[in-house]
Amino acid sequence: MIRAGAYALVGVTVLTEPGMQPAVLSVAITAYGLAGVAMLLWEVLRWRLDQATPMPSMATALLPGALAVMTVASGAASVLPHVGPLLALAVIATLHAGSDTSLTAGWAILGAGVLAIEISALIAGGGVIIVLGYPLLLMVGLLVGHNRRAYRVKAEQSAALLSQVEQLRAEQRRVAVLDERTRIAREIHDVLAHSLGALGIQIQAARALLTDHQDVQRAVGMLAVAQRIATDGLSETRSAVHALRADPLPLEEEIAQMVTDHRQRHETAVELSVEGVPLPLSAESTLALIRTTRESLTNAAKHAGHRPVAIRLQYESNGVTLSIRNLLGDHAASSAFATLDGGYGLTGMQERLLLLGGTLTAETENGQWVVTARVPR
């Protein structure tokens, strides 16, 4: 609409100019008409390119030609007396040649317009302002068009970059969701593995009491403990999922509570020692040490029942070290190795700590089964 308004304004200004000679008026009308047809063709070609209609290559090839006709016709006629406003149409054409065509086509259109102005000025006897000023105005229009195209290309690149950033953020959110699901699955696995392992111990003990000793009262007590373990397991599963999104758990209190529960359930002496100044740990690091303690106590109950267990929690400047020791006989040690190496408890603990940059060792030392876990600060 702006271009159409400018075209109409130029036409009114030129064609209503008083005192114009008939020959000059005929040239002005012809140039004005050619410029109008070229502008209309140019608008149609731009619309076809924007709509991605068939044969876009032909439209692309005809676009510079339409701009060249508009530039040459308007520029050549603008040197005549009272027809100078037609130069505005030539400037509009070179501006869009710089922004909508290739670099070579834009300069070719400018050259054709300058040549038409110079030839027409030579024939009509134009002054210095026409000979030098009009080509300069066309060049200014072309340079403005180049700048306009540069801004448009920059805007398109920025939009593409923004789209890529949004896609990257979406992918990061998707990966974060998958990581969250993996962590939750690992927590649930560890809790259920511990609960089911403890349940197996209680049920096996209750069956032994019923079949070997016919001690119904103690067997009922064992089953009551098994029921409590199942209830605690469900509660721990919920808290494990919640802990991933909550503040870090108090490590000393959690381990102390596990020590108390182990003493009551298995009637086993368990000692806990804490050394150093407590360090703030992430929720995942805290949960890893808690799961390691829980798994180690479960294994101790399986393979070294009623044997004392010693837990040492040591805070250092660059991390936390947790060690769990329990006495083992020769037969118990071999069964412990077979179960731990063949099962998933030790492997799961090791994988958990490796993901956090920590380490886990499990070995016999002076007749003791020693599990040592370390997480960095």
Tab-separated table of C-alpha atoms in Angstrom:
chain	number	residue	atom	x	y	z
A	1	MET	CA	0.000	0.000	0.000
A	2	ILE	CA	2.873	2.368	0.696
A	3	ARG	CA	4.388	1.676	-2.712
A	4	ALA	CA	1.003	2.118	-4.408
A	5	GLY	CA	0.505	5.383	-2.540
A	6	ALA	CA	3.963	6.600	-3.573
A	7	TYR	CA	3.233	5.670	-7.192
A	8	ALA	CA	-0.062	7.551	-7.156
A	9	LEU	CA	1.522	10.582	-5.478
A	10	VAL	CA	4.292	10.729	-8.094
A	11	GLY	CA	1.736	10.448	-10.881
A	12	VAL	CA	-0.402	13.248	-9.515
A	13	THR	CA	2.671	15.446	-9.027
A	14	VAL	CA	4.060	14.891	-12.514
A	15	LEU	CA	0.936	14.675	-14.653
A	16	THR	CA	-0.686	17.732	-13.111
A	17	GLU	CA	2.384	19.920	-13.499
A	18	PRO	CA	1.355	23.097	-15.393
A	19	GLY	CA	3.267	24.386	-18.384
A	20	MET	CA	4.605	20.976	-19.481
A	21	GLN	CA	5.254	20.647	-23.181
A	22	PRO	CA	3.167	18.025	-25.034
A	23	ALA	CA	6.222	16.026	-26.075
A	24	VAL	CA	7.549	15.961	-22.541
A	25	LEU	CA	4.096	15.029	-21.233
A	26	SER	CA	3.918	12.113	-23.690
A	27	VAL	CA	7.296	10.832	-22.527
A	28	ALA	CA	6.276	11.250	-18.874
A	29	ILE	CA	3.001	9.359	-19.402
A	30	THR	CA	4.804	6.568	-21.243
A	31	ALA	CA	7.511	6.253	-18.583
A	32	TYR	CA	4.943	6.442	-15.808
A	33	GLY	CA	2.859	3.706	-17.424
A	34	LEU	CA	5.852	1.442	-18.000
A	35	ALA	CA	6.933	1.945	-14.390
A	36	GLY	CA	3.398	1.121	-13.210
A	37	VAL	CA	3.243	-2.071	-15.286
A	38	ALA	CA	6.688	-3.103	-14.070
A	39	MET	CA	5.710	-2.405	-10.453
A	40	LEU	CA	2.513	-4.449	-10.830
A	41	LEU	CA	4.462	-7.308	-12.408
A	42	TRP	CA	7.006	-7.100	-9.627
A	43	GLU	CA	4.251	-7.267	-6.981
A	44	VAL	CA	2.714	-10.318	-8.672
A	45	LEU	CA	6.083	-12.059	-8.880
A	46	ARG	CA	6.793	-11.365	-5.215
A	47	TRP	CA	3.374	-12.751	-4.281
A	48	ARG	CA	4.027	-15.924	-6.287
A	49	LEU	CA	7.377	-16.381	-4.574
A	50	ASP	CA	5.838	-15.844	-1.135
A	51	GLN	CA	3.055	-18.314	-1.902
A	52	ALA	CA	5.554	-20.870	-3.286
A	53	THR	CA	3.358	-21.396	-6.351
A	54	PRO	CA	4.560	-23.564	-9.276
A	55	MET	CA	7.427	-22.342	-11.460
A	56	PRO	CA	9.180	-20.189	-8.827
A	57	SER	CA	12.368	-20.185	-10.915
A	58	MET	CA	10.634	-18.215	-13.685
A	59	ALA	CA	9.362	-15.705	-11.157
A	60	THR	CA	12.853	-15.370	-9.739
A	61	ALA	CA	14.268	-14.738	-13.219
A	62	LEU	CA	11.621	-12.142	-14.159
A	63	LEU	CA	11.863	-10.190	-10.886
A	64	PRO	CA	15.144	-8.375	-11.757
A	65	GLY	CA	13.784	-7.620	-15.235
A	66	ALA	CA	10.702	-5.902	-13.839
A	67	LEU	CA	12.840	-3.801	-11.495
A	68	ALA	CA	15.213	-2.934	-14.349
A	69	VAL	CA	12.332	-1.698	-16.557
A	70	MET	CA	11.005	0.379	-13.672
A	71	THR	CA	14.456	1.870	-12.999
A	72	VAL	CA	15.340	2.627	-16.657
A	73	ALA	CA	11.945	4.081	-17.600
A	74	SER	CA	11.630	6.290	-14.535
A	75	GLY	CA	15.290	7.315	-14.502
A	76	ALA	CA	15.439	8.235	-18.196
A	77	ALA	CA	12.264	10.332	-18.034
A	78	SER	CA	13.185	12.048	-14.766
A	79	VAL	CA	15.854	14.212	-16.425
A	80	LEU	CA	13.195	16.067	-18.460
A	81	PRO	CA	11.817	19.372	-17.170
A	82	HIS	CA	9.013	19.022	-14.573
A	83	VAL	CA	9.375	15.183	-14.567
A	84	GLY	CA	11.971	14.939	-11.797
A	85	PRO	CA	9.597	13.274	-9.261
A	86	LEU	CA	9.662	10.143	-11.441
A	87	LEU	CA	13.146	9.537	-10.036
A	88	ALA	CA	11.449	8.433	-6.807
A	89	LEU	CA	10.106	5.363	-8.632
A	90	ALA	CA	13.620	4.543	-9.855
A	91	VAL	CA	14.965	4.874	-6.299
A	92	ILE	CA	12.194	2.543	-5.027
A	93	ALA	CA	13.180	0.045	-7.725
A	94	THR	CA	16.897	0.091	-6.850
A	95	LEU	CA	16.058	-0.169	-3.136
A	96	HIS	CA	14.138	-3.400	-3.714
A	97	ALA	CA	16.776	-4.587	-6.174
A	98	GLY	CA	19.277	-4.393	-3.336
A	99	SER	CA	17.012	-6.204	-0.869
A	100	ASP	CA	15.131	-8.733	-3.046
A	101	THR	CA	17.619	-9.791	-5.752
A	102	SER	CA	21.145	-11.129	-5.883
A	103	LEU	CA	24.137	-8.857	-5.472
A	104	THR	CA	25.010	-9.098	-9.163
A	105	ALA	CA	21.458	-8.401	-10.317
A	106	GLY	CA	21.181	-5.409	-7.970
A	107	TRP	CA	24.305	-3.743	-9.316
A	108	ALA	CA	23.271	-4.550	-12.903
A	109	ILE	CA	19.924	-2.809	-12.340
A	110	LEU	CA	21.731	0.186	-10.841
A	111	GLY	CA	24.089	0.311	-13.831
A	112	ALA	CA	21.189	0.191	-16.279
A	113	GLY	CA	19.438	3.029	-14.459
A	114	VAL	CA	22.564	5.205	-14.294
A	115	LEU	CA	23.261	4.584	-17.981
A	116	ALA	CA	19.702	5.541	-18.911
A	117	ILE	CA	19.951	8.743	-16.862
A	118	GLU	CA	23.288	9.737	-18.403
A	119	ILE	CA	22.148	9.064	-21.966
A	120	SER	CA	18.899	10.939	-21.425
A	121	ALA	CA	20.772	13.825	-19.768
A	122	LEU	CA	23.169	13.955	-22.704
A	123	ILE	CA	20.266	14.137	-25.160
A	124	ALA	CA	18.132	16.550	-23.141
A	125	GLY	CA	21.047	18.622	-21.866
A	126	GLY	CA	20.795	17.970	-18.140
A	127	GLY	CA	22.821	19.904	-15.578
A	128	VAL	CA	25.445	18.754	-13.081
A	129	ILE	CA	22.830	17.995	-10.415
A	130	ILE	CA	21.086	15.589	-12.778
A	131	VAL	CA	24.253	14.019	-14.159
A	132	LEU	CA	25.807	13.404	-10.759
A	133	GLY	CA	23.005	13.723	-8.229
A	134	TYR	CA	20.467	11.355	-9.779
A	135	PRO	CA	22.893	8.398	-10.069
A	136	LEU	CA	23.990	9.083	-6.513
A	137	LEU	CA	20.380	8.819	-5.334
A	138	LEU	CA	20.000	5.501	-7.145
A	139	MET	CA	23.158	4.217	-5.477
A	140	VAL	CA	21.872	5.317	-2.072
A	141	GLY	CA	18.673	3.373	-2.743
A	142	LEU	CA	20.674	0.254	-3.654
A	143	LEU	CA	22.831	0.508	-0.527
A	144	VAL	CA	19.754	0.965	1.654
A	145	GLY	CA	18.329	-2.145	0.025
A	146	HIS	CA	21.523	-4.071	0.807
A	147	ASN	CA	21.324	-2.985	4.430
A	148	ARG	CA	17.675	-3.971	4.534
A	149	ARG	CA	18.517	-7.418	3.196
A	150	ALA	CA	21.333	-7.772	5.714
A	151	TYR	CA	18.926	-6.982	8.549
A	152	ARG	CA	16.396	-9.450	7.158
A	153	VAL	CA	18.992	-12.194	6.841
A	154	LYS	CA	20.178	-11.470	10.365
A	155	ALA	CA	16.595	-11.634	11.627
A	156	GLU	CA	16.047	-14.951	9.826
A	157	GLN	CA	19.263	-16.337	11.271
A	158	SER	CA	18.267	-15.137	14.726
A	159	ALA	CA	14.858	-16.764	14.328
A	160	ALA	CA	16.486	-20.016	13.186
A	161	LEU	CA	18.936	-19.869	16.076
A	162	LEU	CA	16.091	-19.210	18.501
A	163	SER	CA	14.219	-22.178	17.082
A	164	GLN	CA	17.292	-24.362	17.543
A	165	VAL	CA	17.666	-23.092	21.103
A	166	GLU	CA	14.024	-23.932	21.810
A	167	GLN	CA	14.507	-27.393	20.336
A	168	LEU	CA	17.626	-27.841	22.452
A	169	ARG	CA	15.753	-26.759	25.566
A	170	ALA	CA	12.936	-29.151	24.744
A	171	GLU	CA	15.473	-31.940	24.270
A	172	GLN	CA	17.152	-31.024	27.550
A	173	ARG	CA	13.791	-31.110	29.304
A	174	ARG	CA	13.104	-34.518	27.786
A	175	VAL	CA	16.510	-35.808	28.891
A	176	ALA	CA	15.927	-34.367	32.362
A	177	VAL	CA	12.605	-36.211	32.559
A	178	LEU	CA	14.273	-39.447	31.479
A	179	ASP	CA	17.031	-38.944	34.048
A	180	GLU	CA	14.435	-38.290	36.712
A	181	ARG	CA	12.598	-41.476	35.770
A	182	THR	CA	15.856	-43.413	35.863
A	183	ARG	CA	16.706	-42.098	39.325
A	184	ILE	CA	13.224	-42.883	40.604
A	185	ALA	CA	13.404	-46.387	39.147
A	186	ARG	CA	16.785	-46.914	40.796
A	187	GLU	CA	15.478	-45.727	44.156
A	188	ILE	CA	12.401	-47.944	43.967
A	189	HIS	CA	14.552	-50.893	42.927
A	190	ASP	CA	16.909	-50.461	45.860
A	191	VAL	CA	14.126	-50.022	48.385
A	192	LEU	CA	12.170	-53.009	47.124
A	193	ALA	CA	15.307	-55.148	46.917
A	194	HIS	CA	16.095	-54.357	50.543
A	195	SER	CA	12.524	-54.905	51.715
A	196	LEU	CA	12.119	-58.182	49.844
A	197	GLY	CA	15.492	-59.393	51.095
A	198	ALA	CA	14.555	-58.619	54.688
A	199	LEU	CA	11.158	-60.241	54.181
A	200	GLY	CA	12.842	-63.369	52.893
A	201	ILE	CA	14.971	-63.585	56.019
A	202	GLN	CA	11.977	-63.206	58.348
A	203	ILE	CA	9.807	-65.679	56.447
A	204	GLN	CA	12.632	-68.218	56.315
A	205	ALA	CA	13.165	-67.857	60.065
A	206	ALA	CA	9.434	-68.187	60.767
A	207	ARG	CA	9.215	-71.333	58.652
A	208	ALA	CA	12.201	-72.817	60.448
A	209	LEU	CA	10.539	-72.125	63.805
A	210	LEU	CA	7.313	-73.764	62.666
A	211	THR	CA	8.805	-76.817	60.956
A	212	ASP	CA	11.834	-77.528	63.123
A	213	HIS	CA	10.831	-76.263	66.548
A	214	GLN	CA	7.018	-75.960	66.373
A	215	ASP	CA	7.433	-72.601	68.121
A	216	VAL	CA	4.250	-70.885	67.003
A	217	GLN	CA	4.614	-67.882	69.269
A	218	ARG	CA	8.045	-66.920	68.000
A	219	ALA	CA	6.977	-67.618	64.427
A	220	VAL	CA	4.049	-65.231	64.841
A	221	GLY	CA	6.480	-62.629	66.119
A	222	MET	CA	8.672	-63.154	63.063
A	223	LEU	CA	5.662	-62.734	60.778
A	224	ALA	CA	4.716	-59.542	62.593
A	225	VAL	CA	8.207	-58.217	61.925
A	226	ALA	CA	7.848	-59.240	58.267
A	227	GLN	CA	4.578	-57.327	58.062
A	228	ARG	CA	6.221	-54.272	59.550
A	229	ILE	CA	9.088	-54.562	57.056
A	230	ALA	CA	6.605	-54.654	54.164
A	231	THR	CA	4.834	-51.566	55.502
A	232	ASP	CA	8.127	-49.766	56.007
A	233	GLY	CA	9.195	-50.718	52.490
A	234	LEU	CA	6.159	-49.049	50.961
A	235	SER	CA	6.748	-45.969	53.088
A	236	GLU	CA	10.412	-45.891	52.119
A	237	THR	CA	9.501	-46.156	48.450
A	238	ARG	CA	7.321	-43.067	48.701
A	239	SER	CA	9.936	-41.169	50.674
A	240	ALA	CA	12.685	-42.172	48.225
A	241	VAL	CA	10.775	-40.633	45.321
A	242	HIS	CA	10.025	-37.546	47.399
A	243	ALA	CA	13.627	-37.237	48.523
A	244	LEU	CA	14.837	-36.771	44.958
A	245	ARG	CA	12.992	-33.457	44.840
A	246	ALA	CA	13.380	-32.386	48.435
A	247	ASP	CA	16.198	-31.077	50.572
A	248	PRO	CA	19.041	-33.468	51.449
A	249	LEU	CA	18.224	-35.958	54.204
A	250	PRO	CA	20.087	-35.901	57.544
A	251	LEU	CA	22.550	-38.698	56.926
A	252	GLU	CA	23.548	-39.350	60.553
A	253	GLU	CA	19.942	-39.611	61.705
A	254	GLU	CA	18.960	-41.975	58.912
A	255	ILE	CA	21.886	-44.310	59.573
A	256	ALA	CA	21.276	-44.149	63.335
A	257	GLN	CA	17.641	-45.130	62.768
A	258	MET	CA	18.691	-48.046	60.570
A	259	VAL	CA	21.131	-49.175	63.270
A	260	THR	CA	18.359	-49.125	65.876
A	261	ASP	CA	15.972	-51.052	63.623
A	262	HIS	CA	18.623	-53.641	62.813
A	263	ARG	CA	19.369	-54.211	66.492
A	264	GLN	CA	15.698	-54.746	67.284
A	265	ARG	CA	14.849	-56.958	64.341
A	266	HIS	CA	17.915	-59.199	64.325
A	267	GLU	CA	19.093	-58.932	67.943
A	268	THR	CA	22.540	-58.030	66.711
A	269	ALA	CA	25.107	-55.660	68.170
A	270	VAL	CA	25.660	-52.712	65.833
A	271	GLU	CA	28.023	-49.849	66.578
A	272	LEU	CA	27.946	-46.489	64.802
A	273	SER	CA	30.775	-43.969	64.941
A	274	VAL	CA	30.762	-40.551	63.273
A	275	GLU	CA	34.005	-38.670	62.708
A	276	GLY	CA	34.626	-35.174	61.410
A	277	VAL	CA	32.354	-32.200	60.829
A	278	PRO	CA	29.176	-33.050	58.850
A	279	LEU	CA	29.262	-31.768	55.274
A	280	PRO	CA	26.294	-30.709	53.177
A	281	LEU	CA	25.645	-33.417	50.577
A	282	SER	CA	23.232	-33.582	47.688
A	283	ALA	CA	20.081	-35.651	48.040
A	284	GLU	CA	21.426	-38.250	45.608
A	285	SER	CA	24.739	-38.645	47.477
A	286	THR	CA	22.921	-38.953	50.795
A	287	LEU	CA	20.517	-41.529	49.398
A	288	ALA	CA	23.413	-43.488	47.892
A	289	LEU	CA	25.109	-43.807	51.285
A	290	ILE	CA	21.810	-44.684	52.955
A	291	ARG	CA	21.118	-47.411	50.399
A	292	THR	CA	24.657	-48.730	50.793
A	293	THR	CA	24.200	-48.960	54.560
A	294	ARG	CA	20.824	-50.628	54.206
A	295	GLU	CA	22.072	-53.167	51.672
A	296	SER	CA	25.130	-53.966	53.771
A	297	LEU	CA	23.036	-54.517	56.907
A	298	THR	CA	20.695	-56.780	54.971
A	299	ASN	CA	23.627	-58.823	53.683
A	300	ALA	CA	25.064	-59.014	57.187
A	301	ALA	CA	21.754	-60.389	58.458
A	302	LYS	CA	21.684	-62.936	55.638
A	303	HIS	CA	25.232	-64.228	55.871
A	304	ALA	CA	26.396	-63.346	59.370
A	305	GLY	CA	23.340	-63.431	61.554
A	306	HIS	CA	23.801	-62.275	65.152
A	307	ARG	CA	27.396	-61.275	64.469
A	308	PRO	CA	28.417	-57.724	65.460
A	309	VAL	CA	28.479	-54.976	62.839
A	310	ALA	CA	30.550	-51.797	62.988
A	311	ILE	CA	29.618	-48.730	60.926
A	312	ARG	CA	31.999	-45.836	60.557
A	313	LEU	CA	30.921	-42.538	58.965
A	314	GLN	CA	33.859	-40.236	58.321
A	315	TYR	CA	33.496	-36.648	57.070
A	316	GLU	CA	36.541	-35.271	55.273
A	317	SER	CA	37.280	-31.967	53.592
A	318	ASN	CA	36.704	-33.355	50.094
A	319	GLY	CA	34.080	-36.025	50.684
A	320	VAL	CA	32.454	-38.599	52.942
A	321	THR	CA	33.614	-42.181	53.558
A	322	LEU	CA	31.320	-44.888	54.894
A	323	SER	CA	32.558	-48.325	55.963
A	324	ILE	CA	30.528	-51.263	57.255
A	325	ARG	CA	32.304	-54.230	58.871
A	326	ASN	CA	30.904	-57.500	60.147
A	327	LEU	CA	32.604	-60.676	61.354
A	328	LEU	CA	32.337	-63.685	59.086
A	329	GLY	CA	33.260	-67.295	59.477
A	330	ASP	CA	34.833	-69.196	56.614
A	331	HIS	CA	31.563	-70.665	55.444
A	332	ALA	CA	29.710	-67.384	55.895
A	333	ALA	CA	32.348	-65.479	53.978
A	334	SER	CA	32.153	-67.782	50.995
A	335	SER	CA	28.360	-67.617	50.909
A	336	ALA	CA	28.474	-63.850	51.253
A	337	PHE	CA	30.799	-63.606	48.294
A	338	ALA	CA	28.628	-65.866	46.210
A	339	THR	CA	25.477	-63.966	46.967
A	340	LEU	CA	26.873	-60.477	46.621
A	341	ASP	CA	28.843	-61.128	43.479
A	342	GLY	CA	26.031	-63.091	41.920
A	343	GLY	CA	23.231	-60.769	42.892
A	344	TYR	CA	22.399	-57.169	42.103
A	345	GLY	CA	22.776	-55.497	45.496
A	346	LEU	CA	26.495	-54.813	45.329
A	347	THR	CA	26.349	-54.030	41.614
A	348	GLY	CA	23.509	-51.597	42.131
A	349	MET	CA	25.374	-49.795	44.917
A	350	GLN	CA	28.502	-49.567	42.813
A	351	GLU	CA	26.637	-48.185	39.793
A	352	ARG	CA	24.894	-45.614	41.975
A	353	LEU	CA	28.178	-44.362	43.424
A	354	LEU	CA	29.946	-44.315	40.057
A	355	LEU	CA	27.240	-42.032	38.667
A	356	LEU	CA	28.014	-39.630	41.500
A	357	GLY	CA	31.762	-39.774	40.985
A	358	GLY	CA	32.233	-42.013	44.026
A	359	THR	CA	33.713	-45.448	44.631
A	360	LEU	CA	32.713	-48.710	46.287
A	361	THR	CA	34.855	-51.608	47.469
A	362	ALA	CA	33.729	-54.860	49.069
A	363	GLU	CA	36.327	-57.353	50.334
A	364	THR	CA	37.401	-59.551	53.204
A	365	GLU	CA	39.886	-58.167	55.661
A	366	ASN	CA	41.166	-60.089	58.700
A	367	GLY	CA	38.115	-62.319	58.829
A	368	GLN	CA	35.708	-59.453	58.295
A	369	TRP	CA	33.502	-58.525	55.374
A	370	VAL	CA	34.167	-54.828	54.699
A	371	VAL	CA	32.122	-52.568	52.435
A	372	THR	CA	33.583	-49.102	51.875
A	373	ALA	CA	31.753	-46.372	50.009
A	374	ARG	CA	32.980	-42.879	49.283
A	375	VAL	CA	31.271	-39.886	47.679
A	376	PRO	CA	32.938	-36.564	46.796
A	377	ARG	CA	31.734	-33.327	48.280
